Amino acid sequence: MSNRPTVLIVDDEMRSLEAVERTIDDEFAVRTASGAAEAERILAEDWVQVVISDQRMPGTSGIEFLKGVRERWPEVIRMIISGYTDPGDIIEGINEAGIYQYITKPWHPDQLLLAVRNAARLYQLQREYDLLAVEAKVAAPVLERQLAQRREQLKRIFRMEEIVRAEGSPLDEICGLTRRIAGYDIVVLVTGESGTGKELFARALHYNSLRADKPFVVENCGALPDPLLESELFGHKRGAFTGAICDRVGLFEQADGGTVFLDEIGEISPAFQVKLLRVLQGGEIRPLGSNQRRMVNVRVIAATNRDLAEEVRAGRFREDLYYRLSVMHVHLPPLRARPMDVPLLAKRALEWAVKLHGKPVKGFTDEAIAFMQDYGWPGNVRELENEVQRMLVLADGEYLGKELLSAPICASGQRGGEALCSSPWAGGSLRERVEKMEAHILQEVLIRHGWNKSRAAAELGLSRVGLRSKVERYGLERKLDS
């Protein structure tokens, strides 16, 4: 059986029939018939993709024959060849017989061959479309089920219990706060150094909220100039600027019903701050180049590694926008403020790296973990994850030892060991030493923040009441203000 498309030629004139057959038989499997009755018998017993019929034939005309073909075999592509160009025949053929192409005699072989090729391709496209339509109907419930399962998986991943931390970690209080505010439709400002997990907590807020089944979209506000950022967030109309060749739906509309996460919000210009303030105030956006405003229902979560209060005092950030964004403020402490979390974070990072690179190891040596806990991690969790990947790639044994650590981490661990022997809290019982260390840390943080208890408490992961209690306990009330 031939894999070539089958073409049926119907003509009562033998020489015309043979001429068409010679033109196309190199590329197509050809069947021939001298009349409508014979042609219908062939259509009933063979799989035909294209029918080419003469118009003027004894008994049944080509158009009458093809009208019948349309009713019984509608998927077959129908063509007419005729030496007569009666407009009435052409109109009737198009309207009633669904003619794909009307070819007049004398025809050119190349033109005829091209027309038959296009007809066969059209038949194939129709078949593929029909199969896809059937597949879509069958697949819709499966896709809906998979989408629901994916949403449930994301909800599990971003539960507060899944955020990696040790018992007594400063993140405990942060996770408790996040859990309490997640269900309320308020704007949240997440602050913290780069790499502390601001996007992680933004996703946790979304997937623990009533909007969890709606989109969560992310935009890095520091990566784009104002015009492109406005287009990304609010969309644009065709012709709004050079290169705008079609309409574009912005992220605020794409996230309708869900959450928009604006990362690096402290980087936006004063001019764009005004536009964002209008959106937060009225819930309306106006695409670039459009005169119409559109209502959107989104929750906004913003993040920055800057001190926005200081930016406001310096005149670089609008005060009204700051208060719009900081309805609820979540500050993430740096990794150096929670060394107890380092072993668990390193373990999780190693599990991920092992899956990524397919190089199994059993874990870290105790000495490596000790050095990692002594290090300050200026790049925070992101730096830790990169370090673990590096160690895994260089490893030859079953455990990752301190010899695989980067030089700064090794040097930090050595300095920490030397400092511990001569530190001001070296003498006394364990409790006395811990209290001296805690008092020293509290004083250092308070001095660095100008004795502002709100910012100091946020960095240390304490409540204001908790901080004040410790300050009074260690006699550090001096200069403490609100």
Coordinates of C-alpha atoms in Angstrom, one line a residue:
M1 CA 0.0 0.0 0.0
S2 CA 1.3 3.4 -1.0
N3 CA 2.0 6.1 1.6
R4 CA 1.4 8.8 -1.0
P5 CA -1.8 10.8 -0.8
T6 CA -4.6 9.4 -3.1
V7 CA -6.1 11.6 -5.8
L8 CA -9.3 10.6 -7.7
I9 CA -9.6 12.1 -11.2
V10 CA -13.1 12.1 -12.7
D11 CA -13.4 13.0 -16.4
D12 CA -15.3 11.4 -19.3
E13 CA -12.6 12.5 -21.8
M14 CA -9.9 9.9 -21.7
R15 CA -7.1 12.2 -23.1
S16 CA -7.9 14.9 -20.4
L17 CA -7.9 12.3 -17.7
E18 CA -4.6 10.8 -18.8
A19 CA -3.0 14.3 -19.1
V20 CA -3.9 15.1 -15.5
E21 CA -2.7 11.6 -14.3
R22 CA 0.7 12.0 -16.0
T23 CA 1.2 15.4 -14.4
I24 CA 0.7 14.2 -10.8
D25 CA 1.4 10.5 -10.7
D26 CA 5.0 11.0 -9.6
E27 CA 3.9 12.4 -6.2
F28 CA 0.4 10.9 -5.7
A29 CA -1.4 7.6 -5.9
V30 CA -3.9 8.2 -8.7
R31 CA -7.4 6.6 -9.2
T32 CA -9.5 7.4 -12.3
A33 CA -13.2 7.3 -13.1
S34 CA -15.1 8.2 -16.3
G35 CA -18.3 9.3 -14.5
A36 CA -19.9 10.1 -11.1
A37 CA -21.2 6.6 -10.4
E38 CA -17.8 5.0 -10.8
A39 CA -16.2 7.8 -8.8
E40 CA -18.6 7.2 -5.9
R41 CA -17.8 3.5 -5.9
I42 CA -14.1 4.3 -5.6
L43 CA -14.7 6.8 -2.8
A44 CA -16.7 4.2 -0.9
E45 CA -13.9 1.6 -1.1
D46 CA -10.7 3.6 -1.0
W47 CA -9.2 6.3 1.2
V48 CA -9.1 9.4 -1.1
Q49 CA -7.8 12.7 0.0
V50 CA -8.4 14.9 -3.1
V51 CA -11.0 14.7 -5.9
I52 CA -10.4 16.5 -9.2
S53 CA -13.6 16.5 -11.4
D54 CA -14.4 17.8 -14.9
Q55 CA -17.4 20.1 -14.9
R56 CA -19.1 19.1 -18.1
M57 CA -19.8 15.4 -18.0
P58 CA -22.8 13.3 -19.4
G59 CA -25.5 12.7 -16.8
T60 CA -24.2 14.4 -13.6
S61 CA -22.2 17.6 -13.8
G62 CA -19.0 18.0 -11.8
I63 CA -20.6 20.4 -9.4
E64 CA -23.6 18.1 -8.8
F65 CA -21.2 15.2 -8.2
L66 CA -19.0 17.2 -5.8
K67 CA -22.1 18.4 -3.9
G68 CA -22.8 14.7 -3.2
V69 CA -19.2 14.1 -2.2
R70 CA -19.4 17.0 0.3
E71 CA -22.4 15.4 2.0
R72 CA -21.0 11.8 2.2
W73 CA -17.3 12.5 2.4
P74 CA -16.9 16.1 3.7
E75 CA -13.3 15.7 4.6
V76 CA -12.2 15.1 1.0
I77 CA -10.8 18.2 -0.7
R78 CA -12.8 19.0 -3.9
M79 CA -11.4 20.6 -7.1
I80 CA -13.0 21.4 -10.5
I81 CA -11.3 21.5 -13.9
S82 CA -13.3 23.1 -16.7
G83 CA -12.8 24.7 -20.1
Y84 CA -15.9 26.8 -19.4
T85 CA -15.7 29.9 -17.1
D86 CA -19.4 30.4 -16.5
P87 CA -19.6 32.7 -13.4
G88 CA -22.7 30.9 -12.3
D89 CA -20.9 27.5 -12.3
I90 CA -18.1 29.0 -10.2
I91 CA -20.4 30.6 -7.6
E92 CA -22.5 27.4 -7.4
G93 CA -19.4 25.3 -7.0
I94 CA -18.0 27.5 -4.1
N95 CA -21.3 27.9 -2.3
E96 CA -22.9 24.5 -2.6
A97 CA -20.1 22.1 -3.4
G98 CA -17.4 23.7 -1.2
I99 CA -14.9 23.8 -4.1
Y100 CA -11.3 24.3 -2.9
Q101 CA -10.1 25.5 -6.3
Y102 CA -11.6 26.1 -9.7
I103 CA -9.0 25.4 -12.5
T104 CA -9.6 26.5 -16.0
K105 CA -8.4 24.8 -19.2
P106 CA -5.8 25.0 -20.6
W107 CA -3.9 24.5 -17.4
H108 CA -0.2 24.6 -16.8
P109 CA 1.4 21.4 -15.4
D110 CA 3.3 23.2 -12.7
Q111 CA 0.3 25.2 -11.6
L112 CA -1.9 22.0 -11.5
L113 CA 0.7 20.1 -9.5
L114 CA 1.1 23.0 -7.0
A115 CA -2.7 23.2 -6.6
V116 CA -2.9 19.4 -5.9
R117 CA 0.0 19.6 -3.4
N118 CA -1.7 22.4 -1.5
A119 CA -5.0 20.4 -1.5
A120 CA -3.3 17.4 -0.1
R121 CA -1.6 19.5 2.5
L122 CA -4.9 21.0 3.5
Y123 CA -6.4 17.6 3.9
Q124 CA -3.5 16.6 6.2
L125 CA -3.9 19.8 8.3
Q126 CA -7.6 19.1 8.7
R127 CA -6.9 15.6 9.9
E128 CA -4.3 16.9 12.4
Y129 CA -6.7 19.6 13.7
D130 CA -9.5 17.1 14.1
L131 CA -7.2 14.8 16.0
L132 CA -6.0 17.6 18.3
A133 CA -9.6 18.6 18.9
V134 CA -10.5 15.1 20.0
E135 CA -7.3 14.9 22.1
A136 CA -8.1 18.2 23.8
K137 CA -11.6 17.0 24.8
V138 CA -10.1 13.8 26.2
A139 CA -7.2 15.6 27.8
A140 CA -9.1 18.5 29.5
P141 CA -10.1 16.5 32.6
V142 CA -6.6 15.1 32.9
L143 CA -5.0 18.6 32.6
E144 CA -7.4 20.0 35.1
R145 CA -6.5 17.2 37.5
Q146 CA -2.8 17.7 36.9
L147 CA -3.2 21.4 37.5
A148 CA -5.0 20.8 40.8
Q149 CA -2.3 18.4 41.9
R150 CA 0.4 20.9 41.0
R151 CA -1.4 23.6 43.0
E152 CA -1.7 21.3 46.0
Q153 CA 2.0 20.4 45.7
L154 CA 3.0 24.1 45.7
K155 CA 0.8 24.7 48.8
R156 CA 2.6 21.9 50.5
I157 CA 6.1 23.1 49.5
F158 CA 5.4 26.6 50.8
R159 CA 3.8 25.7 54.1
M160 CA 5.4 27.4 57.0
E161 CA 6.4 24.1 58.4
E162 CA 8.5 23.4 55.2
I163 CA 10.7 26.5 55.6
V164 CA 14.0 25.1 56.7
R165 CA 15.0 26.3 60.2
A166 CA 16.3 24.9 63.5
E167 CA 14.5 24.9 66.8
G168 CA 14.8 28.3 68.3
S169 CA 15.7 30.0 65.1
P170 CA 14.8 33.7 64.6
L171 CA 12.7 32.5 61.7
D172 CA 10.2 30.9 64.0
E173 CA 8.7 34.3 64.9
I174 CA 8.9 35.4 61.2
C175 CA 7.0 32.3 60.1
G176 CA 4.4 32.8 62.8
L177 CA 3.8 36.3 61.6
T178 CA 3.7 35.3 58.0
R179 CA 1.1 32.6 58.8
R180 CA -1.1 35.1 60.7
I181 CA -1.1 37.7 57.9
A182 CA -1.2 35.4 54.9
G183 CA -5.0 35.2 54.8
Y184 CA -5.6 38.9 54.9
D185 CA -5.7 40.9 51.6
I186 CA -3.1 43.5 52.6
V187 CA 0.0 44.8 51.0
V188 CA 3.2 43.3 52.6
L189 CA 6.7 44.7 52.4
V190 CA 9.5 42.0 52.8
T191 CA 12.9 43.4 53.6
G192 CA 16.3 41.8 54.2
E193 CA 19.7 41.5 52.7
S194 CA 20.2 39.8 49.3
G195 CA 19.9 36.1 49.4
T196 CA 17.9 35.9 52.7
G197 CA 14.8 34.3 51.0
K198 CA 12.5 37.3 50.3
E199 CA 10.9 35.6 47.3
L200 CA 10.4 32.4 49.3
F201 CA 8.4 34.2 52.0
A202 CA 6.4 36.1 49.3
R203 CA 5.4 32.8 47.8
A204 CA 4.6 31.4 51.2
L205 CA 2.3 34.4 51.7
H206 CA 0.6 33.7 48.4
Y207 CA 0.2 29.9 48.8
N208 CA -1.1 30.2 52.3
S209 CA -3.7 32.8 51.3
L210 CA -7.2 32.6 49.7
R211 CA -5.5 33.5 46.4
A212 CA -3.5 30.3 46.3
D213 CA -5.3 28.9 43.2
K214 CA -4.7 32.1 41.2
P215 CA -1.5 33.3 39.5
F216 CA 1.7 34.4 41.3
V217 CA 3.8 36.6 39.1
V218 CA 7.2 38.1 39.7
E219 CA 8.9 41.2 38.4
N220 CA 12.4 42.5 39.3
C221 CA 11.9 46.2 39.3
G222 CA 15.6 47.0 39.3
A223 CA 16.3 45.2 36.0
L224 CA 14.3 47.4 33.6
P225 CA 14.2 51.1 32.7
D226 CA 10.9 52.9 33.4
P227 CA 9.2 52.5 29.9
L228 CA 9.9 48.8 29.8
L229 CA 8.9 48.3 33.4
E230 CA 5.6 50.1 32.8
S231 CA 5.0 47.9 29.8
E232 CA 5.8 44.8 31.7
L233 CA 3.5 45.6 34.6
F234 CA 0.7 47.5 32.9
G235 CA 0.8 46.3 29.3
H236 CA 0.8 48.3 26.1
K237 CA -1.2 48.9 23.0
R238 CA 0.1 48.3 19.5
G239 CA 2.1 51.3 18.3
A240 CA 2.6 52.7 21.8
F241 CA 6.4 52.8 21.2
T242 CA 8.9 51.7 18.7
G243 CA 8.8 47.9 18.5
A244 CA 5.3 47.6 20.0
I245 CA 4.0 45.5 17.0
C246 CA 1.0 44.1 18.9
D247 CA -1.0 44.5 22.1
R248 CA 0.5 43.1 25.3
V249 CA -1.2 42.2 28.5
G250 CA 0.7 43.4 31.6
L251 CA 1.6 41.3 34.6
F252 CA -1.1 43.0 36.7
E253 CA -3.8 41.8 34.4
Q254 CA -2.2 38.4 34.0
A255 CA -2.2 38.1 37.8
D256 CA -5.8 39.2 38.2
G257 CA -7.2 37.5 41.2
G258 CA -3.7 36.5 42.4
T259 CA -0.5 38.1 43.6
V260 CA 2.1 40.4 42.1
F261 CA 5.6 40.2 43.7
L262 CA 7.6 43.4 43.0
D263 CA 11.2 42.5 43.9
E264 CA 13.8 45.3 44.3
I265 CA 11.1 47.9 44.8
G266 CA 13.6 50.3 46.2
E267 CA 15.3 50.6 42.8
I268 CA 12.3 52.3 41.0
S269 CA 12.6 55.9 39.9
P270 CA 10.6 58.7 41.5
A271 CA 8.6 59.1 38.3
F272 CA 7.5 55.5 38.3
Q273 CA 6.8 55.6 42.1
V274 CA 4.0 58.0 41.3
K275 CA 2.5 55.6 38.7
L276 CA 2.7 52.6 41.1
L277 CA 1.1 54.7 43.9
R278 CA -1.9 55.3 41.7
V279 CA -2.3 51.6 41.0
L280 CA -2.1 50.8 44.8
Q281 CA -4.6 53.5 45.6
G282 CA -7.3 52.8 43.0
G283 CA -6.6 49.3 41.8
E284 CA -6.6 50.6 38.2
I285 CA -4.0 50.3 35.5
R286 CA -3.7 52.1 32.2
P287 CA -1.7 50.2 29.4
L288 CA 0.8 52.3 27.6
G289 CA -0.8 54.0 24.6
S290 CA -4.3 53.4 25.8
N291 CA -6.9 56.0 27.0
Q292 CA -8.9 53.4 29.0
R293 CA -8.2 52.3 32.6
R294 CA -8.8 48.8 33.7
M295 CA -9.6 47.5 37.1
V296 CA -7.4 44.7 38.5
N297 CA -7.8 42.6 41.7
V298 CA -4.3 41.7 42.8
R299 CA -2.4 41.5 46.1
V300 CA 0.9 43.3 46.0
I301 CA 3.9 42.0 47.9
A302 CA 7.0 44.1 47.6
A303 CA 10.6 43.3 48.6
T304 CA 13.9 45.3 48.9
N305 CA 17.3 45.0 50.5
R306 CA 17.3 48.8 51.1
D307 CA 16.2 50.6 54.2
L308 CA 13.2 52.3 52.7
A309 CA 12.6 54.4 55.9
E310 CA 16.1 55.8 55.4
E311 CA 15.4 56.2 51.7
V312 CA 12.3 58.3 52.6
R313 CA 14.4 60.5 54.9
A314 CA 17.0 61.0 52.2
G315 CA 14.3 62.0 49.7
R316 CA 14.9 59.1 47.3
F317 CA 11.6 57.3 48.0
R318 CA 8.1 58.8 48.3
E319 CA 6.8 58.7 51.8
D320 CA 3.2 58.1 50.7
L321 CA 4.3 55.1 48.6
Y322 CA 6.3 53.7 51.5
Y323 CA 3.3 53.7 53.8
R324 CA 1.2 52.1 51.1
L325 CA 3.7 49.3 50.7
S326 CA 4.4 48.8 54.4
V327 CA 0.9 48.0 55.7
M328 CA 2.6 44.9 57.1
H329 CA 6.4 44.7 57.3
V330 CA 8.3 41.4 57.4
H331 CA 12.1 41.7 58.0
L332 CA 14.2 38.6 57.3
P333 CA 17.4 38.3 59.4
P334 CA 20.7 37.6 57.7
L335 CA 22.1 34.1 57.9
R336 CA 24.9 35.2 60.2
A337 CA 22.2 36.0 62.8
R338 CA 20.9 32.4 62.7
P339 CA 23.9 30.1 62.6
M340 CA 21.8 27.3 64.1
D341 CA 20.0 27.0 60.7
V342 CA 23.2 26.5 58.7
P343 CA 23.5 22.7 59.1
L344 CA 19.9 22.2 58.0
L345 CA 20.2 24.6 55.1
A346 CA 23.4 23.0 54.0
K347 CA 21.8 19.5 54.1
R348 CA 18.8 20.7 52.0
A349 CA 21.1 22.4 49.5
L350 CA 23.2 19.2 49.2
E351 CA 20.0 17.1 48.6
W352 CA 19.1 19.5 45.7
A353 CA 22.6 19.5 44.3
V354 CA 22.8 15.7 44.4
K355 CA 19.6 15.5 42.3
L356 CA 20.8 18.2 39.9
H357 CA 24.3 16.7 39.3
G358 CA 23.7 13.0 39.9
K359 CA 26.7 12.7 42.2
P360 CA 25.6 11.0 45.4
V361 CA 27.4 11.8 48.7
K362 CA 26.4 11.0 52.3
G363 CA 26.8 14.5 53.8
F364 CA 29.3 16.8 55.5
T365 CA 31.9 16.2 58.1
D366 CA 31.4 17.8 61.5
E367 CA 34.4 19.9 61.0
A368 CA 33.1 21.3 57.7
I369 CA 29.7 22.2 59.4
A370 CA 31.6 23.9 62.2
F371 CA 33.5 26.1 59.8
M372 CA 30.3 26.9 57.9
Q373 CA 28.6 28.0 61.1
D374 CA 31.5 30.3 62.0
Y375 CA 31.4 32.0 58.6
G376 CA 29.4 35.3 58.2
W377 CA 27.8 34.4 54.8
P378 CA 27.5 38.0 53.3
G379 CA 25.6 36.4 50.4
N380 CA 23.3 34.6 52.9
V381 CA 21.4 31.5 51.8
R382 CA 22.2 31.9 48.1
E383 CA 25.9 32.0 48.9
L384 CA 25.5 28.9 51.0
E385 CA 23.8 27.0 48.2
N386 CA 26.5 28.0 45.7
E387 CA 29.2 26.8 48.2
V388 CA 27.5 23.4 48.6
Q389 CA 27.3 22.9 44.9
R390 CA 31.0 23.8 44.6
M391 CA 32.0 21.3 47.3
L392 CA 29.9 18.6 45.7
V393 CA 31.6 19.1 42.3
L394 CA 35.1 19.0 43.8
A395 CA 34.4 16.0 46.1
D396 CA 36.0 12.6 45.7
G397 CA 34.8 10.9 48.8
E398 CA 31.5 10.1 50.5
Y399 CA 31.6 13.1 52.8
L400 CA 32.3 16.8 52.1
G401 CA 35.1 17.9 54.4
K402 CA 36.5 21.3 55.3
E403 CA 39.3 21.0 52.7
L404 CA 36.6 21.5 50.0
L405 CA 35.5 24.9 51.5
S406 CA 36.4 28.2 49.9
A407 CA 39.4 30.0 51.4
P408 CA 37.3 32.8 53.0
I409 CA 35.2 30.2 54.9
C410 CA 38.3 28.3 56.1
A411 CA 40.0 31.6 57.2
S412 CA 36.8 32.7 59.0
G413 CA 36.7 29.4 60.9
Q414 CA 40.3 29.6 61.9
R415 CA 39.9 33.2 63.1
G416 CA 36.8 32.2 65.0
G417 CA 38.6 29.4 66.8
E418 CA 41.5 31.8 67.8
A419 CA 39.1 34.6 68.9
L420 CA 37.0 32.2 71.0
C421 CA 40.1 31.4 73.2
S422 CA 40.7 35.1 74.0
S423 CA 37.2 36.6 73.8
P424 CA 35.9 38.7 76.7
W425 CA 33.3 36.0 77.5
A426 CA 35.8 33.2 77.7
G427 CA 35.6 32.8 81.5
G428 CA 32.8 31.6 83.7
S429 CA 30.0 29.0 83.5
L430 CA 28.3 28.2 80.2
R431 CA 25.3 30.2 81.2
E432 CA 27.4 33.2 82.1
R433 CA 29.3 33.1 78.9
V434 CA 26.1 32.9 76.8
E435 CA 24.7 35.8 78.6
K436 CA 27.8 37.9 78.0
M437 CA 27.7 37.0 74.4
E438 CA 24.0 37.9 74.1
A439 CA 24.5 41.2 75.8
H440 CA 27.4 42.0 73.5
I441 CA 25.3 41.2 70.4
L442 CA 22.4 43.2 71.6
Q443 CA 24.6 46.2 72.2
E444 CA 26.3 46.0 68.8
V445 CA 23.0 45.8 67.0
L446 CA 21.4 48.6 69.0
I447 CA 24.4 50.9 68.4
R448 CA 24.5 50.1 64.6
H449 CA 20.8 51.0 64.4
G450 CA 21.1 54.2 66.4
W451 CA 19.3 52.6 69.4
N452 CA 16.1 52.2 67.3
K453 CA 14.4 49.3 68.9
S454 CA 12.1 48.5 65.9
R455 CA 14.9 48.0 63.5
A456 CA 17.1 46.2 66.0
A457 CA 14.3 43.8 67.0
A458 CA 13.6 43.1 63.3
E459 CA 17.2 42.2 62.6
L460 CA 17.4 40.0 65.6
G461 CA 14.1 38.3 64.9
L462 CA 12.7 39.5 68.3
S463 CA 9.5 41.2 69.2
R464 CA 9.7 44.8 70.6
V465 CA 8.6 43.4 74.0
G466 CA 11.2 40.7 73.9
L467 CA 13.9 43.1 72.9
R468 CA 13.0 45.5 75.7
S469 CA 13.0 42.7 78.2
K470 CA 16.5 41.7 77.3
V471 CA 17.7 45.3 77.2
E472 CA 16.5 45.8 80.7
R473 CA 17.9 42.6 81.9
Y474 CA 21.4 43.5 80.7
G475 CA 21.1 47.2 81.7
L476 CA 21.2 48.5 78.1
E477 CA 18.3 50.9 78.3
R478 CA 20.5 53.9 77.8
K479 CA 19.6 55.9 74.6
L480 CA 16.9 53.4 73.6
D481 CA 14.1 55.3 71.8
S482 CA 11.2 54.6 69.6

